[in-house]
Amino acid sequence: MEFDRDYKMLIDGKLVAAADDMDVVNPATGKAFTKSPRASESDLNAAVEAAQKAFKSWKSTPIEERRAALKKAGQTLMAQADQLASLFTKEQGRPTAQAKEEILGGGYWLMTVADQEIPVEVTEDSDTRRVEVHRTPLGVVCGIVPWNFPITLACWKIAPALLTGNTLVIKPSPFTPLCTLKMGELFQEIFPPGVFNVISGGDELGPWMTAHPGFAKISFTGSTATGKRVMESASKDLKRVTLELGGNDASIVLPDVDVDKVAEQIFFGAFFNSAQICVATKRLYVHADIYDKMRDRLHAIAQNAPVGDGSDQGNQFGPIQNRAQYERVLNLLDDAKKSGLTVLEGKDVPEEGFFIPLTIVDNPPEDSRVVKEEAFGPILPMMKFDDLDDVIDRANDSEYGLAGAVWSADIEKAASVAARMDTGTVWINQNLQMTPLTPFGGHKQSGLGTENGAEGLSEFTSPKAIFIPKSNASVA
Ligand code: NAD
């Protein structure tokens, strides 16, 4: 398969071009290197119609067949990991070895979710009747994915939507369409026509999708601002929504940690993927007793961390994924400097492309922009604390509530802090961990609903209660 050109959408089991196309930019150079299809409204209509037609048979296809198709899709994705990884780096920016991990992880996700059970709950089993609650699929699901984890987040939607008997039309970000289009091509023969559709387009396509009456549910991952627009649009015909949105995650580091041991891990949790992760540490609270040592250690790591084109081996951190985000992050950095904050920059970065040095902001005030806003780029504000109750209040003082972390040599103490954090996930002495069987979702304005786990799976279904009498006495 040729991975460098010829990108088509998958609609009704066929690979189709669009009448129009759009540039795809390599963020490491800032230059367009290929084009991807720009779907029209009639392309969208064709995908939804195909998915509606396919739903009629896919929903009653035996679950074992649906499982087998998803497993084959997972294996196929993994088998193409090397080729996809270099394409991933070109469009997304992340170093190739890490890109490969995402592709293998996507395959693992498809295969693991394929084994999940869709339980039938019995709420009553008495002398007179049995009441069963079955889970039925919803119809055609609309999947909308951002640019930071294009394969992972697509797989989080593909696996549960198709396992539960729905059909799917998925849309990658206009900034990272290529790997998802290639996934469409790879899965073309695996799913019956119309079950899995991939369409790519410009900024107009997302709003067209959320307004389209043919969708029963929107599974959206992206920013909180866009999530609110999605919900508003979906409300017109009461589409179901799952919204995975932004975060401003806090990590709290207690004074008993061994700074040299944990600094690398904390650094990774803040800067991996050049900090473009919804669950990255975005506010780092460090106890005053170890603050200076931790700051100096993190700064030293930043000064040695190679940032550059992800296709050059040896670079561990790539560019910001797109120009708009790059300018946003630069603006935040500029604001921090102009406000007189102490800004500690990491190793120099290439001038060409959307690169920003990995940067630590030394003890900024809580009300500064760099603390309050989700940077979604490599600027980490690090703050001092000496009172545990106070720092937990500061960590929770956010409109977001996605994830957080606690670092301590005393696991019990860390667990008691974790219990007080208002977030959907908390890690103790680790970072960025997720599993297909663990529910993931944001509290407060970080989201609505859940992905993954039994709860995530059930969001692709409706409960259907069936009351079954024990005898036919009343009708016989
Ligand atoms: P974004 O909201 O700009 O875009 C996300 C997707 O929505 C893209 O595919 C985009 O084309 C589409 N879109 C844009 N406007 C739309 C509209 N009006 N209607 C429908 N679709 C629309 O987000 P982004 O910049 O691509 O991603 C970064 C954001 O995503 C960050 O805030 C990050 O925290 C968040 N994120 C959250 C999670 C999570 O699981 N909670 C995971 C990854 C990223």
Short mmCIF file of C-alpha atoms and ligand atoms in Angstrom, two decimals:
data_model
loop_
_atom_site.label_atom_id
_atom_site.label_comp_id
_atom_site.label_asym_id
_atom_site.label_seq_id
_atom_site.Cartn_x
_atom_site.Cartn_y
_atom_site.Cartn_z
CA MET A 1 0.00 0.00 0.00
CA GLU A 2 1.29 3.48 -0.91
CA PHE A 3 1.19 5.61 2.22
CA ASP A 4 2.41 8.92 0.87
CA ARG A 5 -0.32 9.94 -1.56
CA ASP A 6 -3.74 9.14 -2.85
CA TYR A 7 -5.93 9.65 0.17
CA LYS A 8 -9.56 8.65 -0.21
CA MET A 9 -12.60 8.55 2.03
CA LEU A 10 -14.40 5.29 2.84
CA ILE A 11 -18.10 5.61 2.10
CA ASP A 12 -20.40 2.60 1.74
CA GLY A 13 -17.42 0.26 1.41
CA LYS A 14 -15.90 2.23 -1.47
CA LEU A 15 -12.84 4.47 -1.52
CA VAL A 16 -13.99 7.80 -2.90
CA ALA A 17 -12.35 11.11 -3.71
CA ALA A 18 -14.04 14.43 -2.94
CA ALA A 19 -14.62 17.13 -5.53
CA ASP A 20 -12.45 19.44 -3.46
CA ASP A 21 -9.32 18.88 -1.39
CA MET A 22 -7.24 20.58 1.30
CA ASP A 23 -3.57 20.93 2.14
CA VAL A 24 -2.04 18.83 4.87
CA VAL A 25 0.89 20.58 6.58
CA ASN A 26 3.92 18.96 8.17
CA PRO A 27 4.25 20.87 11.46
CA ALA A 28 7.99 20.22 11.55
CA THR A 29 8.44 22.33 8.40
CA GLY A 30 5.28 24.43 8.41
CA LYS A 31 4.79 23.45 4.76
CA ALA A 32 2.06 21.51 2.99
CA PHE A 33 3.26 18.10 1.80
CA THR A 34 0.09 16.52 0.41
CA LYS A 35 -3.66 16.97 0.10
CA SER A 36 -6.65 15.23 1.63
CA PRO A 37 -10.28 15.09 0.50
CA ARG A 38 -12.57 17.91 1.58
CA ALA A 39 -16.01 16.29 1.91
CA SER A 40 -19.07 18.10 0.61
CA GLU A 41 -22.49 17.93 2.22
CA SER A 42 -23.50 15.34 -0.35
CA ASP A 43 -20.51 13.18 0.64
CA LEU A 44 -21.71 13.42 4.24
CA ASN A 45 -25.27 12.52 3.20
CA ALA A 46 -23.98 9.52 1.26
CA ALA A 47 -21.98 8.30 4.28
CA VAL A 48 -24.95 8.68 6.64
CA GLU A 49 -27.33 6.95 4.23
CA ALA A 50 -24.90 4.07 3.79
CA ALA A 51 -24.51 3.77 7.56
CA GLN A 52 -28.28 3.83 8.07
CA LYS A 53 -28.73 1.06 5.53
CA ALA A 54 -25.92 -1.02 7.02
CA PHE A 55 -27.34 -0.58 10.53
CA LYS A 56 -30.34 -2.73 9.62
CA SER A 57 -28.20 -5.84 9.26
CA TRP A 58 -25.18 -4.97 11.47
CA LYS A 59 -27.34 -4.57 14.58
CA SER A 60 -28.53 -8.16 14.25
CA THR A 61 -25.23 -9.62 13.06
CA PRO A 62 -24.18 -12.14 15.76
CA ILE A 63 -21.92 -10.48 18.27
CA GLU A 64 -19.23 -13.11 17.68
CA GLU A 65 -18.96 -11.88 14.06
CA ARG A 66 -18.71 -8.28 15.20
CA ARG A 67 -16.00 -9.27 17.69
CA ALA A 68 -14.08 -11.14 15.01
CA ALA A 69 -14.21 -8.15 12.62
CA LEU A 70 -12.89 -5.80 15.31
CA LYS A 71 -10.07 -8.19 16.18
CA LYS A 72 -9.10 -8.46 12.55
CA ALA A 73 -9.14 -4.66 12.29
CA GLY A 74 -6.87 -4.46 15.35
CA GLN A 75 -4.43 -6.99 13.90
CA THR A 76 -4.43 -5.24 10.52
CA LEU A 77 -3.69 -1.90 12.12
CA MET A 78 -0.82 -3.37 14.14
CA ALA A 79 0.63 -5.05 11.07
CA GLN A 80 0.89 -1.67 9.32
CA ALA A 81 2.33 0.14 12.35
CA ASP A 82 5.71 0.93 10.79
CA GLN A 83 4.36 2.49 7.61
CA LEU A 84 1.59 4.33 9.42
CA ALA A 85 4.03 5.65 12.03
CA SER A 86 6.09 7.63 9.52
CA LEU A 87 2.93 9.07 7.97
CA PHE A 88 1.70 9.88 11.48
CA THR A 89 4.91 11.80 12.21
CA LYS A 90 4.60 13.79 9.00
CA GLU A 91 1.06 14.95 9.70
CA GLN A 92 1.02 15.08 13.50
CA GLY A 93 4.65 15.80 14.39
CA ARG A 94 5.28 13.26 17.15
CA PRO A 95 8.56 11.31 16.93
CA THR A 96 8.15 8.13 14.92
CA ALA A 97 8.90 5.59 17.68
CA GLN A 98 6.18 7.17 19.85
CA ALA A 99 3.83 7.38 16.85
CA LYS A 100 4.25 3.65 16.38
CA GLU A 101 3.27 3.09 20.01
CA GLU A 102 0.03 4.96 19.40
CA ILE A 103 -0.80 2.79 16.38
CA LEU A 104 -0.02 -0.43 18.23
CA GLY A 105 -2.07 0.89 21.14
CA GLY A 106 -5.00 1.56 18.83
CA GLY A 107 -4.86 -2.03 17.59
CA TYR A 108 -4.69 -3.31 21.16
CA TRP A 109 -7.73 -1.19 22.04
CA LEU A 110 -9.81 -2.59 19.16
CA MET A 111 -8.90 -6.14 20.11
CA THR A 112 -9.50 -5.73 23.83
CA VAL A 113 -12.83 -3.95 23.55
CA ALA A 114 -13.88 -6.68 21.08
CA ASP A 115 -13.96 -9.08 24.04
CA GLN A 116 -16.17 -6.91 26.22
CA GLU A 117 -19.55 -8.34 27.19
CA ILE A 118 -22.84 -6.56 26.62
CA PRO A 119 -24.66 -7.81 29.69
CA VAL A 120 -28.37 -8.52 30.10
CA GLU A 121 -29.37 -7.38 33.57
CA VAL A 122 -32.17 -9.19 35.41
CA THR A 123 -33.90 -6.73 37.73
CA GLU A 124 -36.60 -9.13 38.91
CA ASP A 125 -37.01 -12.87 38.80
CA SER A 126 -40.11 -13.65 40.90
CA ASP A 127 -42.86 -16.29 40.83
CA THR A 128 -44.90 -14.19 38.44
CA ARG A 129 -42.37 -12.60 36.12
CA ARG A 130 -38.83 -12.02 35.00
CA VAL A 131 -37.67 -8.53 34.04
CA GLU A 132 -34.67 -8.33 31.74
CA VAL A 133 -32.81 -5.21 30.67
CA HIS A 134 -31.16 -5.61 27.28
CA ARG A 135 -28.84 -3.05 25.70
CA THR A 136 -29.81 -2.12 22.16
CA PRO A 137 -27.68 -0.14 19.70
CA LEU A 138 -28.63 3.46 18.94
CA GLY A 139 -28.21 3.69 15.14
CA VAL A 140 -25.61 5.70 13.26
CA VAL A 141 -22.88 7.20 15.45
CA CYS A 142 -20.95 10.32 14.50
CA GLY A 143 -17.34 10.24 15.72
CA ILE A 144 -15.38 13.52 15.85
CA VAL A 145 -11.71 13.34 16.74
CA PRO A 146 -9.01 15.97 17.53
CA TRP A 147 -5.43 16.18 16.22
CA ASN A 148 -3.43 15.27 19.30
CA PHE A 149 -4.11 11.49 19.37
CA PRO A 150 -5.79 10.80 16.03
CA ILE A 151 -5.54 7.00 16.08
CA THR A 152 -6.08 6.34 19.78
CA LEU A 153 -9.14 8.53 20.00
CA ALA A 154 -10.62 7.15 16.78
CA CYS A 155 -10.22 3.60 18.13
CA TRP A 156 -11.92 4.63 21.39
CA LYS A 157 -15.00 5.32 19.26
CA ILE A 158 -14.74 2.62 16.58
CA ALA A 159 -14.49 -0.33 18.98
CA PRO A 160 -17.45 0.30 21.30
CA ALA A 161 -19.69 1.75 18.57
CA LEU A 162 -19.30 -1.25 16.25
CA LEU A 163 -19.21 -3.94 18.95
CA THR A 164 -22.59 -2.82 20.28
CA GLY A 165 -24.13 -2.99 16.79
CA ASN A 166 -24.12 0.65 15.76
CA THR A 167 -22.64 1.86 12.50
CA LEU A 168 -20.22 4.77 12.36
CA VAL A 169 -19.17 7.80 10.36
CA ILE A 170 -15.91 9.12 11.72
CA LYS A 171 -14.24 12.45 11.03
CA PRO A 172 -10.60 13.17 11.84
CA SER A 173 -9.34 16.69 12.53
CA PRO A 174 -8.65 18.73 9.36
CA PHE A 175 -5.05 18.93 10.67
CA THR A 176 -4.50 15.14 10.90
CA PRO A 177 -6.75 13.35 8.41
CA LEU A 178 -4.26 10.99 6.73
CA CYS A 179 -3.77 8.09 9.15
CA THR A 180 -7.51 7.88 9.75
CA LEU A 181 -8.18 7.81 5.99
CA LYS A 182 -5.59 5.02 5.73
CA MET A 183 -7.42 3.17 8.51
CA GLY A 184 -10.55 3.37 6.36
CA GLU A 185 -8.62 1.82 3.50
CA LEU A 186 -7.16 -0.90 5.73
CA PHE A 187 -10.58 -1.80 7.13
CA GLN A 188 -12.41 -1.62 3.79
CA GLU A 189 -12.71 -5.37 3.41
CA ILE A 190 -13.11 -6.11 7.11
CA PHE A 191 -16.46 -4.48 7.81
CA PRO A 192 -19.51 -4.82 5.54
CA PRO A 193 -20.14 -1.74 3.33
CA GLY A 194 -21.54 1.19 5.29
CA VAL A 195 -20.70 -0.15 8.76
CA PHE A 196 -17.52 1.92 9.07
CA ASN A 197 -17.18 5.17 7.09
CA VAL A 198 -14.39 7.76 7.20
CA ILE A 199 -14.85 11.26 5.83
CA SER A 200 -12.45 14.16 6.03
CA GLY A 201 -13.17 17.83 5.57
CA GLY A 202 -12.64 21.41 6.60
CA ASP A 203 -14.03 23.42 9.50
CA GLU A 204 -17.51 23.22 8.01
CA LEU A 205 -17.78 19.44 8.23
CA GLY A 206 -18.07 19.08 12.04
CA PRO A 207 -21.06 21.44 12.33
CA TRP A 208 -22.74 19.75 9.34
CA MET A 209 -22.37 16.42 11.12
CA THR A 210 -23.70 17.51 14.49
CA ALA A 211 -26.73 19.06 12.77
CA HIS A 212 -27.40 16.03 10.54
CA PRO A 213 -30.67 14.34 11.56
CA GLY A 214 -29.41 10.91 10.48
CA PHE A 215 -27.10 10.53 13.47
CA ALA A 216 -28.39 9.01 16.71
CA LYS A 217 -25.34 9.87 18.77
CA ILE A 218 -22.30 12.12 18.71
CA SER A 219 -19.12 10.85 20.28
CA PHE A 220 -16.91 13.94 20.44
CA THR A 221 -13.37 14.54 21.67
CA GLY A 222 -11.97 18.06 21.54
CA SER A 223 -11.97 21.36 23.36
CA THR A 224 -14.55 22.43 25.92
CA ALA A 225 -15.57 25.41 23.77
CA THR A 226 -16.33 23.17 20.78
CA GLY A 227 -17.98 20.57 23.02
CA LYS A 228 -20.55 23.16 24.09
CA ARG A 229 -21.32 23.92 20.44
CA VAL A 230 -21.69 20.22 19.72
CA MET A 231 -24.14 19.77 22.57
CA GLU A 232 -26.19 22.76 21.49
CA SER A 233 -26.41 21.47 17.94
CA ALA A 234 -27.19 17.91 19.07
CA SER A 235 -30.03 19.15 21.27
CA LYS A 236 -32.15 20.04 18.21
CA ASP A 237 -33.16 16.41 17.73
CA LEU A 238 -32.00 15.01 21.08
CA LYS A 239 -29.02 13.11 19.78
CA ARG A 240 -27.12 11.31 22.52
CA VAL A 241 -23.75 12.90 23.25
CA THR A 242 -20.52 11.83 24.86
CA LEU A 243 -18.11 14.74 25.24
CA GLU A 244 -14.45 14.25 26.16
CA LEU A 245 -13.11 17.78 26.59
CA GLY A 246 -10.27 19.88 27.90
CA GLY A 247 -8.44 19.75 31.20
CA ASN A 248 -6.07 21.78 33.35
CA ASP A 249 -4.72 18.89 35.33
CA ALA A 250 -2.91 19.36 38.61
CA SER A 251 -0.15 17.18 40.03
CA ILE A 252 0.64 17.45 43.73
CA VAL A 253 4.12 16.44 44.86
CA LEU A 254 4.49 15.78 48.61
CA PRO A 255 7.80 16.50 50.39
CA ASP A 256 8.71 12.84 51.00
CA VAL A 257 9.50 11.95 47.36
CA ASP A 258 12.98 11.27 46.04
CA VAL A 259 13.26 14.17 43.61
CA ASP A 260 15.91 12.52 41.44
CA LYS A 261 13.76 9.42 41.07
CA VAL A 262 10.46 11.06 40.18
CA ALA A 263 11.54 14.13 38.20
CA GLU A 264 11.86 12.25 34.88
CA GLN A 265 8.39 10.76 35.25
CA ILE A 266 6.84 14.07 36.22
CA PHE A 267 8.56 15.69 33.25
CA PHE A 268 7.21 13.00 30.92
CA GLY A 269 3.66 13.46 32.28
CA ALA A 270 3.85 17.18 31.57
CA PHE A 271 5.69 17.31 28.24
CA PHE A 272 5.05 14.06 26.34
CA ASN A 273 3.62 14.84 22.85
CA SER A 274 4.94 18.36 23.43
CA ALA A 275 2.31 18.69 26.17
CA GLN A 276 -0.58 18.37 23.72
CA ILE A 277 -2.45 15.89 25.88
CA CYS A 278 -5.80 16.47 27.53
CA VAL A 279 -4.51 14.71 30.67
CA ALA A 280 -0.99 16.16 30.75
CA THR A 281 0.12 17.73 34.02
CA LYS A 282 -0.65 21.38 33.37
CA ARG A 283 -0.25 22.73 36.91
CA LEU A 284 2.52 21.28 39.04
CA TYR A 285 2.27 21.86 42.80
CA VAL A 286 5.47 21.01 44.67
CA HIS A 287 6.01 21.18 48.43
CA ALA A 288 8.21 24.10 49.48
CA ASP A 289 10.78 21.77 51.10
CA ILE A 290 11.73 20.23 47.76
CA TYR A 291 10.54 22.95 45.38
CA ASP A 292 13.93 24.42 44.39
CA LYS A 293 15.52 21.04 43.87
CA MET A 294 12.58 19.83 41.73
CA ARG A 295 12.55 23.04 39.67
CA ASP A 296 16.28 22.82 38.96
CA ARG A 297 16.03 19.12 38.11
CA LEU A 298 13.09 19.64 35.70
CA HIS A 299 14.84 22.58 34.08
CA ALA A 300 17.99 20.50 33.61
CA ILE A 301 15.94 17.75 31.92
CA ALA A 302 14.35 20.38 29.63
CA GLN A 303 17.78 21.75 28.73
CA ASN A 304 18.86 18.30 27.60
CA ALA A 305 15.66 17.09 25.93
CA PRO A 306 16.02 17.03 22.13
CA VAL A 307 13.17 18.84 20.39
CA GLY A 308 12.95 18.70 16.60
CA ASP A 309 11.55 16.97 13.53
CA GLY A 310 10.07 13.70 14.78
CA SER A 311 11.24 11.87 11.69
CA ASP A 312 14.88 12.42 12.78
CA GLN A 313 15.81 9.67 15.16
CA GLY A 314 16.91 10.94 18.53
CA ASN A 315 14.34 13.69 18.86
CA GLN A 316 12.05 12.98 21.80
CA PHE A 317 9.71 15.93 21.38
CA GLY A 318 8.15 17.22 18.18
CA PRO A 319 6.53 20.49 17.13
CA ILE A 320 3.21 22.01 18.10
CA GLN A 321 0.78 20.32 15.75
CA ASN A 322 -0.60 23.33 13.85
CA ARG A 323 -0.01 27.01 13.30
CA ALA A 324 -3.09 28.25 15.19
CA GLN A 325 -2.15 26.28 18.29
CA TYR A 326 1.49 27.34 17.93
CA GLU A 327 0.46 31.00 17.92
CA ARG A 328 -1.82 30.46 20.92
CA VAL A 329 0.98 28.89 22.95
CA LEU A 330 3.47 31.60 21.88
CA ASN A 331 0.96 34.20 22.99
CA LEU A 332 0.67 32.56 26.40
CA LEU A 333 4.45 32.44 26.72
CA ASP A 334 4.71 36.07 25.70
CA ASP A 335 2.08 37.02 28.27
CA ALA A 336 4.05 35.20 30.99
CA LYS A 337 7.23 37.07 30.02
CA LYS A 338 5.50 40.45 29.80
CA SER A 339 3.91 39.87 33.21
CA GLY A 340 7.40 39.58 34.67
CA LEU A 341 7.13 35.87 35.52
CA THR A 342 10.33 33.81 35.69
CA VAL A 343 10.40 31.72 32.55
CA LEU A 344 12.94 28.88 32.35
CA GLU A 345 13.35 27.66 28.80
CA GLY A 346 14.70 24.30 27.70
CA LYS A 347 17.03 23.38 24.88
CA ASP A 348 17.00 25.53 21.74
CA VAL A 349 14.57 24.45 19.05
CA PRO A 350 14.71 24.61 15.22
CA GLU A 351 13.63 27.91 13.71
CA GLU A 352 11.64 26.35 10.88
CA GLY A 353 8.35 24.69 11.83
CA PHE A 354 6.08 25.10 14.84
CA PHE A 355 8.61 24.50 17.62
CA ILE A 356 8.54 25.92 21.14
CA PRO A 357 11.18 25.15 23.79
CA LEU A 358 10.02 23.00 26.70
CA THR A 359 9.44 25.71 29.30
CA ILE A 360 8.88 25.91 33.03
CA VAL A 361 7.32 28.97 34.66
CA ASP A 362 8.71 29.41 38.17
CA ASN A 363 6.04 29.89 40.84
CA PRO A 364 3.57 32.15 38.99
CA PRO A 365 0.55 33.50 40.90
CA GLU A 366 -2.63 31.39 40.80
CA ASP A 367 -4.50 34.05 38.85
CA SER A 368 -1.97 34.31 36.01
CA ARG A 369 -3.09 33.19 32.56
CA VAL A 370 -0.47 30.48 32.41
CA VAL A 371 -2.04 28.81 35.47
CA LYS A 372 -5.70 29.44 34.69
CA GLU A 373 -5.75 28.45 31.00
CA GLU A 374 -5.26 25.05 29.41
CA ALA A 375 -1.97 25.75 27.58
CA PHE A 376 -2.03 22.58 25.47
CA GLY A 377 1.61 23.25 24.70
CA PRO A 378 4.98 22.93 26.45
CA ILE A 379 4.68 25.61 29.15
CA LEU A 380 4.47 24.14 32.63
CA PRO A 381 3.61 26.44 35.55
CA MET A 382 5.10 25.06 38.75
CA MET A 383 3.88 26.39 42.09
CA LYS A 384 5.02 26.10 45.71
CA PHE A 385 2.82 24.91 48.60
CA ASP A 386 3.29 24.16 52.27
CA ASP A 387 -0.23 23.32 53.42
CA LEU A 388 -1.93 20.19 52.12
CA ASP A 389 -5.54 21.37 52.55
CA ASP A 390 -4.70 24.61 50.80
CA VAL A 391 -3.03 22.91 47.84
CA ILE A 392 -5.95 20.53 47.36
CA ASP A 393 -8.28 23.56 47.27
CA ARG A 394 -6.00 25.22 44.71
CA ALA A 395 -5.87 22.08 42.58
CA ASN A 396 -9.66 21.81 42.64
CA ASP A 397 -10.21 25.49 41.93
CA SER A 398 -10.75 24.98 38.20
CA GLU A 399 -13.69 24.77 35.85
CA TYR A 400 -12.03 21.59 34.55
CA GLY A 401 -11.85 18.18 36.24
CA LEU A 402 -10.26 15.70 33.88
CA ALA A 403 -7.34 14.01 35.68
CA GLY A 404 -4.63 14.62 38.25
CA ALA A 405 -1.71 12.98 39.99
CA VAL A 406 -0.28 12.69 43.50
CA TRP A 407 3.36 11.86 44.22
CA SER A 408 4.44 10.55 47.62
CA ALA A 409 6.51 7.81 49.24
CA ASP A 410 3.47 7.15 51.45
CA ILE A 411 0.86 5.49 49.20
CA GLU A 412 -1.86 5.66 51.85
CA LYS A 413 -1.38 9.37 52.28
CA ALA A 414 -1.31 9.85 48.50
CA ALA A 415 -4.56 7.88 48.21
CA SER A 416 -6.21 10.15 50.77
CA VAL A 417 -5.19 13.17 48.67
CA ALA A 418 -6.37 11.43 45.48
CA ALA A 419 -9.79 10.88 47.08
CA ARG A 420 -10.14 14.64 47.53
CA MET A 421 -9.32 15.61 43.94
CA ASP A 422 -12.37 16.55 41.83
CA THR A 423 -11.37 14.74 38.66
CA GLY A 424 -12.41 11.70 36.63
CA THR A 425 -9.00 10.02 36.99
CA VAL A 426 -6.18 10.33 39.55
CA TRP A 427 -2.80 8.62 39.28
CA ILE A 428 -0.56 7.88 42.24
CA ASN A 429 3.17 7.97 41.50
CA GLN A 430 2.52 7.57 37.77
CA ASN A 431 1.04 9.45 34.86
CA LEU A 432 -1.05 9.18 31.71
CA GLN A 433 -2.26 5.62 32.38
CA MET A 434 -5.48 4.41 30.74
CA THR A 435 -6.91 1.00 29.94
CA PRO A 436 -9.74 -0.09 27.63
CA LEU A 437 -11.63 -1.51 30.61
CA THR A 438 -11.37 1.55 32.88
CA PRO A 439 -13.96 4.31 32.54
CA PHE A 440 -12.49 7.62 31.44
CA GLY A 441 -14.36 10.90 31.60
CA GLY A 442 -14.16 14.43 32.86
CA HIS A 443 -15.84 16.01 35.86
CA LYS A 444 -17.18 19.56 35.60
CA GLN A 445 -16.49 21.20 32.22
CA SER A 446 -14.02 18.51 31.18
CA GLY A 447 -16.78 16.44 29.71
CA LEU A 448 -20.10 14.75 29.78
CA GLY A 449 -20.40 10.99 29.88
CA THR A 450 -17.73 8.33 29.77
CA GLU A 451 -15.56 6.45 27.34
CA ASN A 452 -14.05 2.99 27.92
CA GLY A 453 -14.97 0.35 30.46
CA ALA A 454 -18.45 -1.14 30.86
CA GLU A 455 -19.89 2.34 31.38
CA GLY A 456 -18.32 3.68 28.19
CA LEU A 457 -19.65 0.73 26.21
CA SER A 458 -23.16 1.21 27.56
CA GLU A 459 -23.19 4.82 26.29
CA PHE A 460 -23.42 3.39 22.77
CA THR A 461 -26.67 1.63 23.73
CA SER A 462 -30.11 2.28 25.15
CA PRO A 463 -31.53 0.13 27.92
CA LYS A 464 -34.58 -1.85 26.85
CA ALA A 465 -36.64 -3.46 29.62
CA ILE A 466 -38.61 -6.57 28.74
CA PHE A 467 -41.26 -7.81 31.21
CA ILE A 468 -41.76 -11.57 30.78
CA PRO A 469 -44.66 -13.26 32.64
CA LYS A 470 -44.03 -16.68 34.20
CA SER A 471 -47.33 -18.09 32.89
CA ASN A 472 -49.69 -17.31 30.06
CA ALA A 473 -52.72 -17.41 32.37
CA SER A 474 -54.08 -13.97 31.50
CA VAL A 475 -54.06 -14.45 27.70
CA ALA A 476 -54.62 -18.20 27.27
P1 NAD B 1 -11.29 21.22 18.68
O1 NAD B 1 -12.43 21.26 19.62
O2 NAD B 1 -10.87 22.45 18.00
O3 NAD B 1 -11.55 20.16 17.51
C1 NAD B 1 -11.89 18.81 17.78
C2 NAD B 1 -12.64 18.25 16.60
O4 NAD B 1 -13.90 18.92 16.48
C3 NAD B 1 -11.94 18.41 15.24
O5 NAD B 1 -12.19 17.25 14.48
C4 NAD B 1 -12.66 19.62 14.65
O6 NAD B 1 -12.63 19.63 13.24
C5 NAD B 1 -14.07 19.42 15.15
N1 NAD B 1 -14.88 20.64 15.26
C6 NAD B 1 -14.45 21.92 15.36
N2 NAD B 1 -15.51 22.75 15.48
C7 NAD B 1 -16.62 21.98 15.45
C8 NAD B 1 -18.01 22.26 15.57
N3 NAD B 1 -18.48 23.49 15.73
N4 NAD B 1 -18.87 21.21 15.53
C9 NAD B 1 -18.42 19.95 15.40
N5 NAD B 1 -17.11 19.63 15.28
C10 NAD B 1 -16.22 20.63 15.32
O7 NAD B 1 -10.09 20.56 19.52
P2 NAD B 1 -8.60 20.33 19.05
O8 NAD B 1 -7.91 21.64 19.06
O9 NAD B 1 -8.59 19.48 17.82
O10 NAD B 1 -8.06 19.42 20.25
C11 NAD B 1 -7.54 19.94 21.43
C12 NAD B 1 -8.55 19.92 22.56
O11 NAD B 1 -9.07 18.61 22.71
C13 NAD B 1 -7.94 20.27 23.90
O12 NAD B 1 -8.79 21.13 24.62
C14 NAD B 1 -7.83 18.93 24.61
O13 NAD B 1 -7.80 19.00 26.02
C15 NAD B 1 -9.03 18.23 24.09
N6 NAD B 1 -8.88 16.77 24.19
C16 NAD B 1 -9.66 16.10 25.09
C17 NAD B 1 -9.51 14.73 25.25
C18 NAD B 1 -10.33 13.95 26.23
O14 NAD B 1 -10.42 12.74 26.10
N7 NAD B 1 -10.94 14.57 27.22
C19 NAD B 1 -8.58 14.05 24.46
C20 NAD B 1 -7.82 14.77 23.56
C21 NAD B 1 -7.99 16.15 23.42
#
